[in-house]
Amino acid sequence: MDDNPSPAPVRGALIAGAVTAIVAALVSLPLHSPHDALLNSASVTWGVLLLALVSGLVYRRLDRSPNAVRRFAVVMAVGFLVWVAVAFAAGTMLTRMVSFSVPLAAIAFGGIAVLTPLLSRTPLVARWPVVVAALIVAAAVGIGFAGQGDQESGRLELPPRAGHDTYRIDT
């Protein structure tokens, strides 16, 4: 095994995670969150970025082995299945947990699984400033949309007008 593994798989995974986090954050907006304060676009973004970091470390470890991409795909598929099981278990305590998290997990695991091997081999990821810029954009999108989503508007509204069957008392 190489004593000094290349940082390219980690950088590639972080850029893949940034792209995937933006997509997942935008997809999360119309979904009904089980808890708007905890599960919003910001937490989705940070979760995807954490998954990207871990995935990059895994891919770096597998990078020089035979069938590295296939093994990485299997690891990501198993990770997705574990997440689905966790979502179903958490769904017993939080309503809409499965319908909220499973599509986002599919985007996160799928996007990172496909993009990490591709981006790890491109010259784009050779510079850390590119990676940092991608992470900043992803974090800004996630935080920027954190207050948006499926929650009630909070506007003060009048009730609908009364129908014809109401009585009017004139004074």
PDB file of C-alpha atoms in Angstrom:
ATOM      1  CA  MET A   1       0.000   0.000   0.000  1.00  0.00           C
ATOM      2  CA  ASP A   2       1.192   3.521  -0.794  1.00  0.00           C
ATOM      3  CA  ASP A   3       2.543   5.359   2.261  1.00  0.00           C
ATOM      4  CA  ASN A   4       1.525   8.736   0.852  1.00  0.00           C
ATOM      5  CA  PRO A   5      -1.908   8.344  -0.769  1.00  0.00           C
ATOM      6  CA  SER A   6      -3.062  11.007  -3.182  1.00  0.00           C
ATOM      7  CA  PRO A   7      -5.496  13.642  -1.898  1.00  0.00           C
ATOM      8  CA  ALA A   8      -7.242  13.676  -5.305  1.00  0.00           C
ATOM      9  CA  PRO A   9      -9.981  11.189  -4.287  1.00  0.00           C
ATOM     10  CA  VAL A  10     -10.868  13.304  -1.261  1.00  0.00           C
ATOM     11  CA  ARG A  11     -10.874  16.511  -3.294  1.00  0.00           C
ATOM     12  CA  GLY A  12     -12.931  14.845  -6.015  1.00  0.00           C
ATOM     13  CA  ALA A  13     -15.418  13.578  -3.453  1.00  0.00           C
ATOM     14  CA  LEU A  14     -15.705  17.011  -1.846  1.00  0.00           C
ATOM     15  CA  ILE A  15     -16.477  18.665  -5.190  1.00  0.00           C
ATOM     16  CA  ALA A  16     -18.915  15.842  -5.978  1.00  0.00           C
ATOM     17  CA  GLY A  17     -20.453  16.405  -2.557  1.00  0.00           C
ATOM     18  CA  ALA A  18     -20.746  20.144  -3.139  1.00  0.00           C
ATOM     19  CA  VAL A  19     -22.573  19.632  -6.437  1.00  0.00           C
ATOM     20  CA  THR A  20     -24.770  16.921  -4.951  1.00  0.00           C
ATOM     21  CA  ALA A  21     -25.458  18.997  -1.823  1.00  0.00           C
ATOM     22  CA  ILE A  22     -26.772  21.871  -3.926  1.00  0.00           C
ATOM     23  CA  VAL A  23     -29.087  19.516  -5.815  1.00  0.00           C
ATOM     24  CA  ALA A  24     -30.258  17.836  -2.598  1.00  0.00           C
ATOM     25  CA  ALA A  25     -30.847  21.188  -0.873  1.00  0.00           C
ATOM     26  CA  LEU A  26     -33.005  22.402  -3.748  1.00  0.00           C
ATOM     27  CA  VAL A  27     -34.914  19.113  -3.933  1.00  0.00           C
ATOM     28  CA  SER A  28     -35.523  19.232  -0.166  1.00  0.00           C
ATOM     29  CA  LEU A  29     -37.487  22.486  -0.419  1.00  0.00           C
ATOM     30  CA  PRO A  30     -40.827  21.046  -1.621  1.00  0.00           C
ATOM     31  CA  LEU A  31     -40.524  17.902   0.516  1.00  0.00           C
ATOM     32  CA  HIS A  32     -42.380  17.796   3.825  1.00  0.00           C
ATOM     33  CA  SER A  33     -39.738  17.717   6.541  1.00  0.00           C
ATOM     34  CA  PRO A  34     -40.407  15.734   9.719  1.00  0.00           C
ATOM     35  CA  HIS A  35     -38.982  18.645  11.716  1.00  0.00           C
ATOM     36  CA  ASP A  36     -38.485  21.990   9.958  1.00  0.00           C
ATOM     37  CA  ALA A  37     -36.014  23.348  12.511  1.00  0.00           C
ATOM     38  CA  LEU A  38     -33.689  20.331  12.380  1.00  0.00           C
ATOM     39  CA  LEU A  39     -34.183  18.847   8.926  1.00  0.00           C
ATOM     40  CA  ASN A  40     -33.945  21.711   6.462  1.00  0.00           C
ATOM     41  CA  SER A  41     -31.752  22.579   3.491  1.00  0.00           C
ATOM     42  CA  ALA A  42     -28.845  23.571   5.752  1.00  0.00           C
ATOM     43  CA  SER A  43     -28.757  20.253   7.598  1.00  0.00           C
ATOM     44  CA  VAL A  44     -29.242  18.392   4.308  1.00  0.00           C
ATOM     45  CA  THR A  45     -26.264  20.252   2.832  1.00  0.00           C
ATOM     46  CA  TRP A  46     -24.009  19.594   5.815  1.00  0.00           C
ATOM     47  CA  GLY A  47     -25.040  15.934   5.863  1.00  0.00           C
ATOM     48  CA  VAL A  48     -24.193  15.505   2.183  1.00  0.00           C
ATOM     49  CA  LEU A  49     -20.845  17.262   2.641  1.00  0.00           C
ATOM     50  CA  LEU A  50     -20.000  14.997   5.587  1.00  0.00           C
ATOM     51  CA  LEU A  51     -20.962  11.970   3.491  1.00  0.00           C
ATOM     52  CA  ALA A  52     -18.701  13.297   0.722  1.00  0.00           C
ATOM     53  CA  LEU A  53     -15.743  13.608   3.083  1.00  0.00           C
ATOM     54  CA  VAL A  54     -16.176  10.062   4.397  1.00  0.00           C
ATOM     55  CA  SER A  55     -16.713   8.770   0.852  1.00  0.00           C
ATOM     56  CA  GLY A  56     -13.552  10.500  -0.314  1.00  0.00           C
ATOM     57  CA  LEU A  57     -11.545   8.855   2.437  1.00  0.00           C
ATOM     58  CA  VAL A  58     -13.023   5.468   1.518  1.00  0.00           C
ATOM     59  CA  TYR A  59     -12.326   5.989  -2.178  1.00  0.00           C
ATOM     60  CA  ARG A  60      -8.760   7.092  -1.430  1.00  0.00           C
ATOM     61  CA  ARG A  61      -8.242   3.833   0.424  1.00  0.00           C
ATOM     62  CA  LEU A  62      -9.716   1.821  -2.462  1.00  0.00           C
ATOM     63  CA  ASP A  63      -8.210   3.912  -5.276  1.00  0.00           C
ATOM     64  CA  ARG A  64      -5.164   1.780  -6.011  1.00  0.00           C
ATOM     65  CA  SER A  65      -6.909  -1.576  -5.610  1.00  0.00           C
ATOM     66  CA  PRO A  66      -8.238  -3.600  -8.533  1.00  0.00           C
ATOM     67  CA  ASN A  67     -11.858  -2.783  -9.379  1.00  0.00           C
ATOM     68  CA  ALA A  68     -11.750   0.316  -7.170  1.00  0.00           C
ATOM     69  CA  VAL A  69     -14.754   1.957  -8.828  1.00  0.00           C
ATOM     70  CA  ARG A  70     -16.860  -1.192  -8.537  1.00  0.00           C
ATOM     71  CA  ARG A  71     -15.911  -1.652  -4.885  1.00  0.00           C
ATOM     72  CA  PHE A  72     -16.658   1.999  -4.183  1.00  0.00           C
ATOM     73  CA  ALA A  73     -20.074   1.620  -5.836  1.00  0.00           C
ATOM     74  CA  VAL A  74     -20.821  -1.398  -3.642  1.00  0.00           C
ATOM     75  CA  VAL A  75     -19.771   0.501  -0.504  1.00  0.00           C
ATOM     76  CA  MET A  76     -22.022   3.415  -1.479  1.00  0.00           C
ATOM     77  CA  ALA A  77     -24.956   1.086  -2.255  1.00  0.00           C
ATOM     78  CA  VAL A  78     -24.582  -0.616   1.118  1.00  0.00           C
ATOM     79  CA  GLY A  79     -24.398   2.797   2.783  1.00  0.00           C
ATOM     80  CA  PHE A  80     -27.618   3.822   1.051  1.00  0.00           C
ATOM     81  CA  LEU A  81     -29.379   0.635   2.190  1.00  0.00           C
ATOM     82  CA  VAL A  82     -28.200   1.246   5.750  1.00  0.00           C
ATOM     83  CA  TRP A  83     -29.594   4.785   5.552  1.00  0.00           C
ATOM     84  CA  VAL A  84     -32.950   3.469   4.292  1.00  0.00           C
ATOM     85  CA  ALA A  85     -33.097   1.091   7.264  1.00  0.00           C
ATOM     86  CA  VAL A  86     -32.283   3.960   9.640  1.00  0.00           C
ATOM     87  CA  ALA A  87     -34.961   6.117   8.004  1.00  0.00           C
ATOM     88  CA  PHE A  88     -37.579   3.392   8.455  1.00  0.00           C
ATOM     89  CA  ALA A  89     -36.540   2.964  12.099  1.00  0.00           C
ATOM     90  CA  ALA A  90     -36.680   6.723  12.684  1.00  0.00           C
ATOM     91  CA  GLY A  91     -39.976   6.829  10.811  1.00  0.00           C
ATOM     92  CA  THR A  92     -41.611   5.128  13.771  1.00  0.00           C
ATOM     93  CA  MET A  93     -40.883   8.269  15.814  1.00  0.00           C
ATOM     94  CA  LEU A  94     -40.946  11.016  13.172  1.00  0.00           C
ATOM     95  CA  THR A  95     -43.703  11.195  10.601  1.00  0.00           C
ATOM     96  CA  ARG A  96     -42.609  11.706   6.986  1.00  0.00           C
ATOM     97  CA  MET A  97     -39.021  10.671   7.764  1.00  0.00           C
ATOM     98  CA  VAL A  98     -38.917   8.083   4.983  1.00  0.00           C
ATOM     99  CA  SER A  99     -40.572  10.274   2.348  1.00  0.00           C
ATOM    100  CA  PHE A 100     -38.220  13.147   3.221  1.00  0.00           C
ATOM    101  CA  SER A 101     -34.871  11.443   3.686  1.00  0.00           C
ATOM    102  CA  VAL A 102     -34.848   8.505   1.273  1.00  0.00           C
ATOM    103  CA  PRO A 103     -35.077  10.600  -1.936  1.00  0.00           C
ATOM    104  CA  LEU A 104     -32.397  12.936  -0.593  1.00  0.00           C
ATOM    105  CA  ALA A 105     -30.197   9.993   0.387  1.00  0.00           C
ATOM    106  CA  ALA A 106     -30.622   8.529  -3.107  1.00  0.00           C
ATOM    107  CA  ILE A 107     -29.448  11.827  -4.588  1.00  0.00           C
ATOM    108  CA  ALA A 108     -26.545  12.086  -2.136  1.00  0.00           C
ATOM    109  CA  PHE A 109     -25.265   8.522  -2.339  1.00  0.00           C
ATOM    110  CA  GLY A 110     -25.899   8.231  -6.080  1.00  0.00           C
ATOM    111  CA  GLY A 111     -24.365  11.570  -6.984  1.00  0.00           C
ATOM    112  CA  ILE A 112     -21.278  11.066  -4.866  1.00  0.00           C
ATOM    113  CA  ALA A 113     -20.862   7.457  -6.068  1.00  0.00           C
ATOM    114  CA  VAL A 114     -20.934   8.521  -9.722  1.00  0.00           C
ATOM    115  CA  LEU A 115     -19.070  11.835  -9.550  1.00  0.00           C
ATOM    116  CA  THR A 116     -16.242  10.955  -7.150  1.00  0.00           C
ATOM    117  CA  PRO A 117     -14.381   8.538  -9.461  1.00  0.00           C
ATOM    118  CA  LEU A 118     -14.888  10.904 -12.405  1.00  0.00           C
ATOM    119  CA  LEU A 119     -13.809  14.086 -10.651  1.00  0.00           C
ATOM    120  CA  SER A 120     -10.872  12.467  -8.860  1.00  0.00           C
ATOM    121  CA  ARG A 121      -9.100  12.086 -12.184  1.00  0.00           C
ATOM    122  CA  THR A 122      -9.679  15.588 -13.566  1.00  0.00           C
ATOM    123  CA  PRO A 123      -7.235  18.493 -13.301  1.00  0.00           C
ATOM    124  CA  LEU A 124     -10.057  20.597 -11.824  1.00  0.00           C
ATOM    125  CA  VAL A 125      -9.531  19.044  -8.403  1.00  0.00           C
ATOM    126  CA  ALA A 126      -5.767  19.556  -8.421  1.00  0.00           C
ATOM    127  CA  ARG A 127      -6.129  22.832  -6.527  1.00  0.00           C
ATOM    128  CA  TRP A 128      -7.597  23.137  -3.055  1.00  0.00           C
ATOM    129  CA  PRO A 129      -8.970  26.658  -3.743  1.00  0.00           C
ATOM    130  CA  VAL A 130     -11.372  25.149  -6.296  1.00  0.00           C
ATOM    131  CA  VAL A 131     -12.555  22.646  -3.703  1.00  0.00           C
ATOM    132  CA  VAL A 132     -12.948  25.339  -1.040  1.00  0.00           C
ATOM    133  CA  ALA A 133     -14.904  27.556  -3.447  1.00  0.00           C
ATOM    134  CA  ALA A 134     -17.267  24.682  -4.284  1.00  0.00           C
ATOM    135  CA  LEU A 135     -17.797  23.972  -0.582  1.00  0.00           C
ATOM    136  CA  ILE A 136     -18.510  27.647   0.141  1.00  0.00           C
ATOM    137  CA  VAL A 137     -21.092  27.817  -2.651  1.00  0.00           C
ATOM    138  CA  ALA A 138     -22.785  24.636  -1.410  1.00  0.00           C
ATOM    139  CA  ALA A 139     -22.841  25.896   2.184  1.00  0.00           C
ATOM    140  CA  ALA A 140     -24.247  29.256   1.067  1.00  0.00           C
ATOM    141  CA  VAL A 141     -27.050  27.584  -0.886  1.00  0.00           C
ATOM    142  CA  GLY A 142     -27.899  25.287   2.020  1.00  0.00           C
ATOM    143  CA  ILE A 143     -27.897  28.068   4.595  1.00  0.00           C
ATOM    144  CA  GLY A 144     -29.621  30.521   2.270  1.00  0.00           C
ATOM    145  CA  PHE A 145     -32.609  28.248   1.755  1.00  0.00           C
ATOM    146  CA  ALA A 146     -32.803  26.994   5.356  1.00  0.00           C
ATOM    147  CA  GLY A 147     -35.831  29.152   6.142  1.00  0.00           C
ATOM    148  CA  GLN A 148     -37.700  28.098   3.014  1.00  0.00           C
ATOM    149  CA  GLY A 149     -39.722  24.985   2.476  1.00  0.00           C
ATOM    150  CA  ASP A 150     -42.956  23.408   3.499  1.00  0.00           C
ATOM    151  CA  GLN A 151     -43.694  25.293   6.713  1.00  0.00           C
ATOM    152  CA  GLU A 152     -46.711  27.555   7.075  1.00  0.00           C
ATOM    153  CA  SER A 153     -46.302  31.093   5.819  1.00  0.00           C
ATOM    154  CA  GLY A 154     -46.875  32.729   9.189  1.00  0.00           C
ATOM    155  CA  ARG A 155     -48.932  35.503   7.598  1.00  0.00           C
ATOM    156  CA  LEU A 156     -51.909  36.854   9.438  1.00  0.00           C
ATOM    157  CA  GLU A 157     -54.926  36.230   7.231  1.00  0.00           C
ATOM    158  CA  LEU A 158     -58.634  36.842   7.601  1.00  0.00           C
ATOM    159  CA  PRO A 159     -60.949  33.843   7.528  1.00  0.00           C
ATOM    160  CA  PRO A 160     -62.880  33.267   4.313  1.00  0.00           C
ATOM    161  CA  ARG A 161     -65.971  35.384   3.738  1.00  0.00           C
ATOM    162  CA  ALA A 162     -69.187  34.110   5.201  1.00  0.00           C
ATOM    163  CA  GLY A 163     -71.570  32.282   2.895  1.00  0.00           C
ATOM    164  CA  HIS A 164     -75.200  33.063   2.077  1.00  0.00           C
ATOM    165  CA  ASP A 165     -76.612  31.052   4.952  1.00  0.00           C
ATOM    166  CA  THR A 166     -75.442  33.434   7.675  1.00  0.00           C
ATOM    167  CA  TYR A 167     -77.725  35.843   9.451  1.00  0.00           C
ATOM    168  CA  ARG A 168     -76.988  39.523   9.478  1.00  0.00           C
ATOM    169  CA  ILE A 169     -77.983  41.628  12.430  1.00  0.00           C
ATOM    170  CA  ASP A 170     -78.367  45.318  11.654  1.00  0.00           C
ATOM    171  CA  THR A 171     -78.262  47.773  14.466  1.00  0.00           C
TER     172      THR A 171
END
